[in-house]
PDB file of C-alpha atoms and ligand atoms in Angstrom:
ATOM      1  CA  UNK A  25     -58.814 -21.590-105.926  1.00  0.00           C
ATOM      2  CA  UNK A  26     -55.163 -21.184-104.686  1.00  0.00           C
ATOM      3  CA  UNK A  27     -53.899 -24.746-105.326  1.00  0.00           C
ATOM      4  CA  UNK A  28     -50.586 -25.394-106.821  1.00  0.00           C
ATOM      5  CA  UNK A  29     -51.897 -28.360-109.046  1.00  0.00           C
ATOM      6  CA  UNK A  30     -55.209 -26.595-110.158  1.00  0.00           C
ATOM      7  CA  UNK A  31     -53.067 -24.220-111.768  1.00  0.00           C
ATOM      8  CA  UNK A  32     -51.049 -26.755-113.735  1.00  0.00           C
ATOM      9  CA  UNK A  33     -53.909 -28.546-114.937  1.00  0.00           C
ATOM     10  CA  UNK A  34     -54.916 -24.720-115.342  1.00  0.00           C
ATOM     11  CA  UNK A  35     -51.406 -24.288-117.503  1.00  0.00           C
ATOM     12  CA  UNK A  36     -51.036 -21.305-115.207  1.00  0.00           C
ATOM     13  CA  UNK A  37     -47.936 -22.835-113.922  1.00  0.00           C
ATOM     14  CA  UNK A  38     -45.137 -25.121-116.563  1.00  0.00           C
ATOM     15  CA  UNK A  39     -45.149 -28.409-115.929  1.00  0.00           C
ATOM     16  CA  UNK A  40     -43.401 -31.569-118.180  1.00  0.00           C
ATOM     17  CA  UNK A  41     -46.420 -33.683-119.066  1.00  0.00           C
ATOM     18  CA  UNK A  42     -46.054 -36.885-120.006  1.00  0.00           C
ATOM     19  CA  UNK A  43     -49.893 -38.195-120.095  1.00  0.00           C
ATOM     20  CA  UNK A  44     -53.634 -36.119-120.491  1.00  0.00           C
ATOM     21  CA  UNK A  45     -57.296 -36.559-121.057  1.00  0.00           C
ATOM     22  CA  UNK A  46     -60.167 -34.478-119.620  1.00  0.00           C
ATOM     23  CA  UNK A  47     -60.286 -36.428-116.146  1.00  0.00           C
ATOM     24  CA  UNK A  48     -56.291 -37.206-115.275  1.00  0.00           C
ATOM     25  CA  UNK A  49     -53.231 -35.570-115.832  1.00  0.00           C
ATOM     26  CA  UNK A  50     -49.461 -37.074-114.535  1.00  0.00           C
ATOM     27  CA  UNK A  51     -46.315 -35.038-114.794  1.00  0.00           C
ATOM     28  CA  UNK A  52     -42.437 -35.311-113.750  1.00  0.00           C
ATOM     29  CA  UNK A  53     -42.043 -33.928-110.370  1.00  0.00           C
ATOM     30  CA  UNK A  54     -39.968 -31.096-110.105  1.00  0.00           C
ATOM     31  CA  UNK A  55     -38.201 -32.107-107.047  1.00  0.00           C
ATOM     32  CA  UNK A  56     -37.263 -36.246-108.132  1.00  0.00           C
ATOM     33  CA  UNK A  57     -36.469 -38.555-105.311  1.00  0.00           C
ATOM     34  CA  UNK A  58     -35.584 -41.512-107.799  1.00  0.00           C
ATOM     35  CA  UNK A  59     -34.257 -41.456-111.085  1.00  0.00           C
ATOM     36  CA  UNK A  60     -38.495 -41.900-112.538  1.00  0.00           C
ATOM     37  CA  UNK A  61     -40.767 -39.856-110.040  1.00  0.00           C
ATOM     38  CA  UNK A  62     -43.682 -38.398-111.869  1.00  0.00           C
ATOM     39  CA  UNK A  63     -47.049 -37.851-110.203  1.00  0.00           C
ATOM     40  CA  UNK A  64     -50.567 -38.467-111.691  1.00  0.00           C
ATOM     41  CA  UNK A  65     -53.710 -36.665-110.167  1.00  0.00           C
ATOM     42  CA  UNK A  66     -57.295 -35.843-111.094  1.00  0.00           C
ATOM     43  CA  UNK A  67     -57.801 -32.701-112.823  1.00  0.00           C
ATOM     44  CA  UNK A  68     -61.032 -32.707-110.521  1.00  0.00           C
ATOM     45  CA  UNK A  69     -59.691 -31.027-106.806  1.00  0.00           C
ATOM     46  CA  UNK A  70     -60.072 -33.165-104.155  1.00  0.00           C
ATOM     47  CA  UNK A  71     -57.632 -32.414-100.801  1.00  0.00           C
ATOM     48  CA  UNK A  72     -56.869 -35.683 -99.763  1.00  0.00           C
ATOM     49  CA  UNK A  73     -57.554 -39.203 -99.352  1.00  0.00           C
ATOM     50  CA  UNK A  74     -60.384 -38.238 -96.936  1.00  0.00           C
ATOM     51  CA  UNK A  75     -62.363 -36.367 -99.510  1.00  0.00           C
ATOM     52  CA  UNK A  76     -62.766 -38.812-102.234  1.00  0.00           C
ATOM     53  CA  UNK A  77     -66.435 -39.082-102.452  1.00  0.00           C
ATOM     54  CA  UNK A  78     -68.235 -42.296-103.835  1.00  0.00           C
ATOM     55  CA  UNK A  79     -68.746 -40.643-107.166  1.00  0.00           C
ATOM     56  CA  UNK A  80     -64.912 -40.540-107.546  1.00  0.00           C
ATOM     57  CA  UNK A  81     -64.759 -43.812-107.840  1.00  0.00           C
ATOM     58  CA  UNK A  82     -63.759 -43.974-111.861  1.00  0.00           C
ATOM     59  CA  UNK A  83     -61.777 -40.740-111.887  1.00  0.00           C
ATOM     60  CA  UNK A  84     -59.940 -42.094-109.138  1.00  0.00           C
ATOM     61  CA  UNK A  85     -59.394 -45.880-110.707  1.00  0.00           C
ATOM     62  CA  UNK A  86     -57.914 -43.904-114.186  1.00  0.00           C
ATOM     63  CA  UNK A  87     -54.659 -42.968-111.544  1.00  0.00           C
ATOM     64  CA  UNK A  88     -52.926 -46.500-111.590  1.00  0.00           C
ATOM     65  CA  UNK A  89     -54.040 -47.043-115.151  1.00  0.00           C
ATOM     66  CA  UNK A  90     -52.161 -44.145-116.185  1.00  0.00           C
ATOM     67  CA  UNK A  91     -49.214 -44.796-113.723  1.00  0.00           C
ATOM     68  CA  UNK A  92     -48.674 -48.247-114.816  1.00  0.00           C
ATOM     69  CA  UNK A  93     -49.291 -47.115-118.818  1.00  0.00           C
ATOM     70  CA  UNK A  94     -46.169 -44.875-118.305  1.00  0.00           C
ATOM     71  CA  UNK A  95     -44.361 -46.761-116.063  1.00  0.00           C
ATOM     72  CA  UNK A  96     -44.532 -48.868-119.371  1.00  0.00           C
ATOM     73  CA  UNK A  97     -43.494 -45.828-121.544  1.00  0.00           C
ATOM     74  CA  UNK A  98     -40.066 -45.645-119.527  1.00  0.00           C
ATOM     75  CA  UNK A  99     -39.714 -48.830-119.448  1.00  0.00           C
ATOM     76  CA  UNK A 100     -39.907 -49.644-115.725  1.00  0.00           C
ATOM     77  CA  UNK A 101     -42.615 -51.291-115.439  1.00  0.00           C
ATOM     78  CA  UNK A 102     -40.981 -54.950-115.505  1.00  0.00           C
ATOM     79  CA  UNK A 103     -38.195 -53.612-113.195  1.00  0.00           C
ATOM     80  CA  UNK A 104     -40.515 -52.040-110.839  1.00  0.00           C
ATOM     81  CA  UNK A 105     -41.672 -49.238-109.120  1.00  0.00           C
ATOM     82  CA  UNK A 106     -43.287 -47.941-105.795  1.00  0.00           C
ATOM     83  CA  UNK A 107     -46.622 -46.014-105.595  1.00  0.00           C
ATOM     84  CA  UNK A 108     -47.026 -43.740-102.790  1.00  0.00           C
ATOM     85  CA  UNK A 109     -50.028 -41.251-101.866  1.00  0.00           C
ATOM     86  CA  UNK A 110     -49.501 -39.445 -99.016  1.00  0.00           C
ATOM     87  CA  UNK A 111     -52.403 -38.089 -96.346  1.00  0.00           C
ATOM     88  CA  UNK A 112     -52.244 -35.212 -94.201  1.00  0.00           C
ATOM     89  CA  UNK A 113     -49.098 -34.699 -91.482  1.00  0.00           C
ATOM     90  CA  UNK A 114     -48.540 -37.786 -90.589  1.00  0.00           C
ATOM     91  CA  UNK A 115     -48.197 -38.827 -94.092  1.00  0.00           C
ATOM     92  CA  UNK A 116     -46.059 -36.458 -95.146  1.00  0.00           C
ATOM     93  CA  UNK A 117     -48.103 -34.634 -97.537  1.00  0.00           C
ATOM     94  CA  UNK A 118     -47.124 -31.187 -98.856  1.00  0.00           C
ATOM     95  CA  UNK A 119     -49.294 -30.464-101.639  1.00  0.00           C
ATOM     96  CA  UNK A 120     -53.089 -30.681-100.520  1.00  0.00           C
ATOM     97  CA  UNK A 121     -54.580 -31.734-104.026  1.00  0.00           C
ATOM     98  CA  UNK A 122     -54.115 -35.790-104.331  1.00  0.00           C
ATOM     99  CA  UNK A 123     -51.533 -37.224-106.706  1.00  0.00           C
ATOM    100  CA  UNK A 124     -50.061 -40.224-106.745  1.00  0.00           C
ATOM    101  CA  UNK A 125     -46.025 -40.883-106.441  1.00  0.00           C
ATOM    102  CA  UNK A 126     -44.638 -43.090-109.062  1.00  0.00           C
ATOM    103  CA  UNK A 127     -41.063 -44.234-108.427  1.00  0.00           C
ATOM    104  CA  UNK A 128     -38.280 -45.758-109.861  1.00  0.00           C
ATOM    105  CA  UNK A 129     -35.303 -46.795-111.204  1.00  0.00           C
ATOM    106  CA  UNK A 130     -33.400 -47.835-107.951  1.00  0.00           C
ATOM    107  CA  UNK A 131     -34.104 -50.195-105.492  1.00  0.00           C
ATOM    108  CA  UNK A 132     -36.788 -48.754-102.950  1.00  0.00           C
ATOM    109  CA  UNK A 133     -36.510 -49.838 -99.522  1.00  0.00           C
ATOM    110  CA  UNK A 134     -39.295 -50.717 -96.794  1.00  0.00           C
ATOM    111  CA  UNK A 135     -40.253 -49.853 -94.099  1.00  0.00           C
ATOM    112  CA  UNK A 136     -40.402 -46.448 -95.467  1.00  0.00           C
ATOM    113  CA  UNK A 137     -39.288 -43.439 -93.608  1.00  0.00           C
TER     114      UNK A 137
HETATM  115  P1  AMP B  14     -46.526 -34.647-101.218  1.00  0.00           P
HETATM  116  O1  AMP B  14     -45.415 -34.279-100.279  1.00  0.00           O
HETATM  117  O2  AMP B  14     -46.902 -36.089-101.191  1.00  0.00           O
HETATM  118  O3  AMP B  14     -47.710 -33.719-101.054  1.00  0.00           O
HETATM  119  O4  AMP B  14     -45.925 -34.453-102.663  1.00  0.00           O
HETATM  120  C1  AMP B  14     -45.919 -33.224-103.351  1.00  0.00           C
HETATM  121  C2  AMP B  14     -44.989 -33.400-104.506  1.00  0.00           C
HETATM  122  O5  AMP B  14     -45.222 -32.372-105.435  1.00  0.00           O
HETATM  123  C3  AMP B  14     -43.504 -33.333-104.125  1.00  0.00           C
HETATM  124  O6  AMP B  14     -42.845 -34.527-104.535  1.00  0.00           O
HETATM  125  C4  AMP B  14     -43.004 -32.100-104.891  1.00  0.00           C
HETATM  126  O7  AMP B  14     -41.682 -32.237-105.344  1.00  0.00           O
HETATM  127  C5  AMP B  14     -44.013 -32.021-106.016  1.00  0.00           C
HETATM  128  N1  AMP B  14     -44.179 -30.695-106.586  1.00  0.00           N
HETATM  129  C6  AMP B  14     -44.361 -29.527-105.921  1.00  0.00           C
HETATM  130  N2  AMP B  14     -44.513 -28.511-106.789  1.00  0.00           N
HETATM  131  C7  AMP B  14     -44.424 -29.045-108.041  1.00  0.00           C
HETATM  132  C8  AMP B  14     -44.503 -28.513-109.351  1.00  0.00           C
HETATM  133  N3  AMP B  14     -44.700 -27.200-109.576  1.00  0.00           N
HETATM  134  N4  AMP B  14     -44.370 -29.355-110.400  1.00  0.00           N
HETATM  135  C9  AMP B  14     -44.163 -30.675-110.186  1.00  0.00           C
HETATM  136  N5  AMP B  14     -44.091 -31.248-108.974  1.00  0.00           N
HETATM  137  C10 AMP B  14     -44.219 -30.442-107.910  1.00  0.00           C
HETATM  138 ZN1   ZN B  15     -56.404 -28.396-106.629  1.00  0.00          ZN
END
């Protein structure tokens, strides 16, 4: 399948990963827009938000556990952070494979943009 993320969890394309197990896998972004933005997704493809299925359900629940268990691991997790997951154009998503944002180290703003 020609998805960008299906080849990292592949290893067909480098990434810096910083967590793994056979459902999950979250990994710096390559383009940071804070001074922590790392991503987490399924290894499992799903497009987008609309496509989680029922049976998803505990793949999908393992994202925050992870975020928040290395938001710990940089130490940002008393501080703060913002978790984004963007759908389709209107959302602003780029990469059609789900991931979740995890932000940090600066004050994040709302509404945002
Ligand atoms: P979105 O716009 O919500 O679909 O987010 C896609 C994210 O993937 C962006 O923040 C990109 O910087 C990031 N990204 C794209 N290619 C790579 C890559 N090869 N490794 C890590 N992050 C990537
Ligand atoms: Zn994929």
């Amino acid at each position: 399948m020609d998805c960008l993320f299906c080849k990292l969890v592949a290893k067909e394309i480098p990434a810096t990963i910083l967590f793994e197990d056979e459902d999950v896998i979250a990994f710096e972004d390559i383009m940071p827009q804070a001074p922590v933005h790392f991503l987490v997704i399924p290894k499992k493809h799903i497009s987008t938000l609309n496509d989680i299925k029922e049976e998803d359900a505990a793949i999908i629940g393992k994202l925050p556990i992870v975020a928040s268990k290395i938001a710990k691991e940089k130490k940002v997790d008393q501080s703060g952070y913002r978790v984004v997951m963007n759908c389709n154009e209107d959302g602003g998503q780029t990469v059609y494979h789900i991931h979740m944002h995890v932000l940090a180290g600066k004050q994040m703003t709302w509404p945002p943009g």
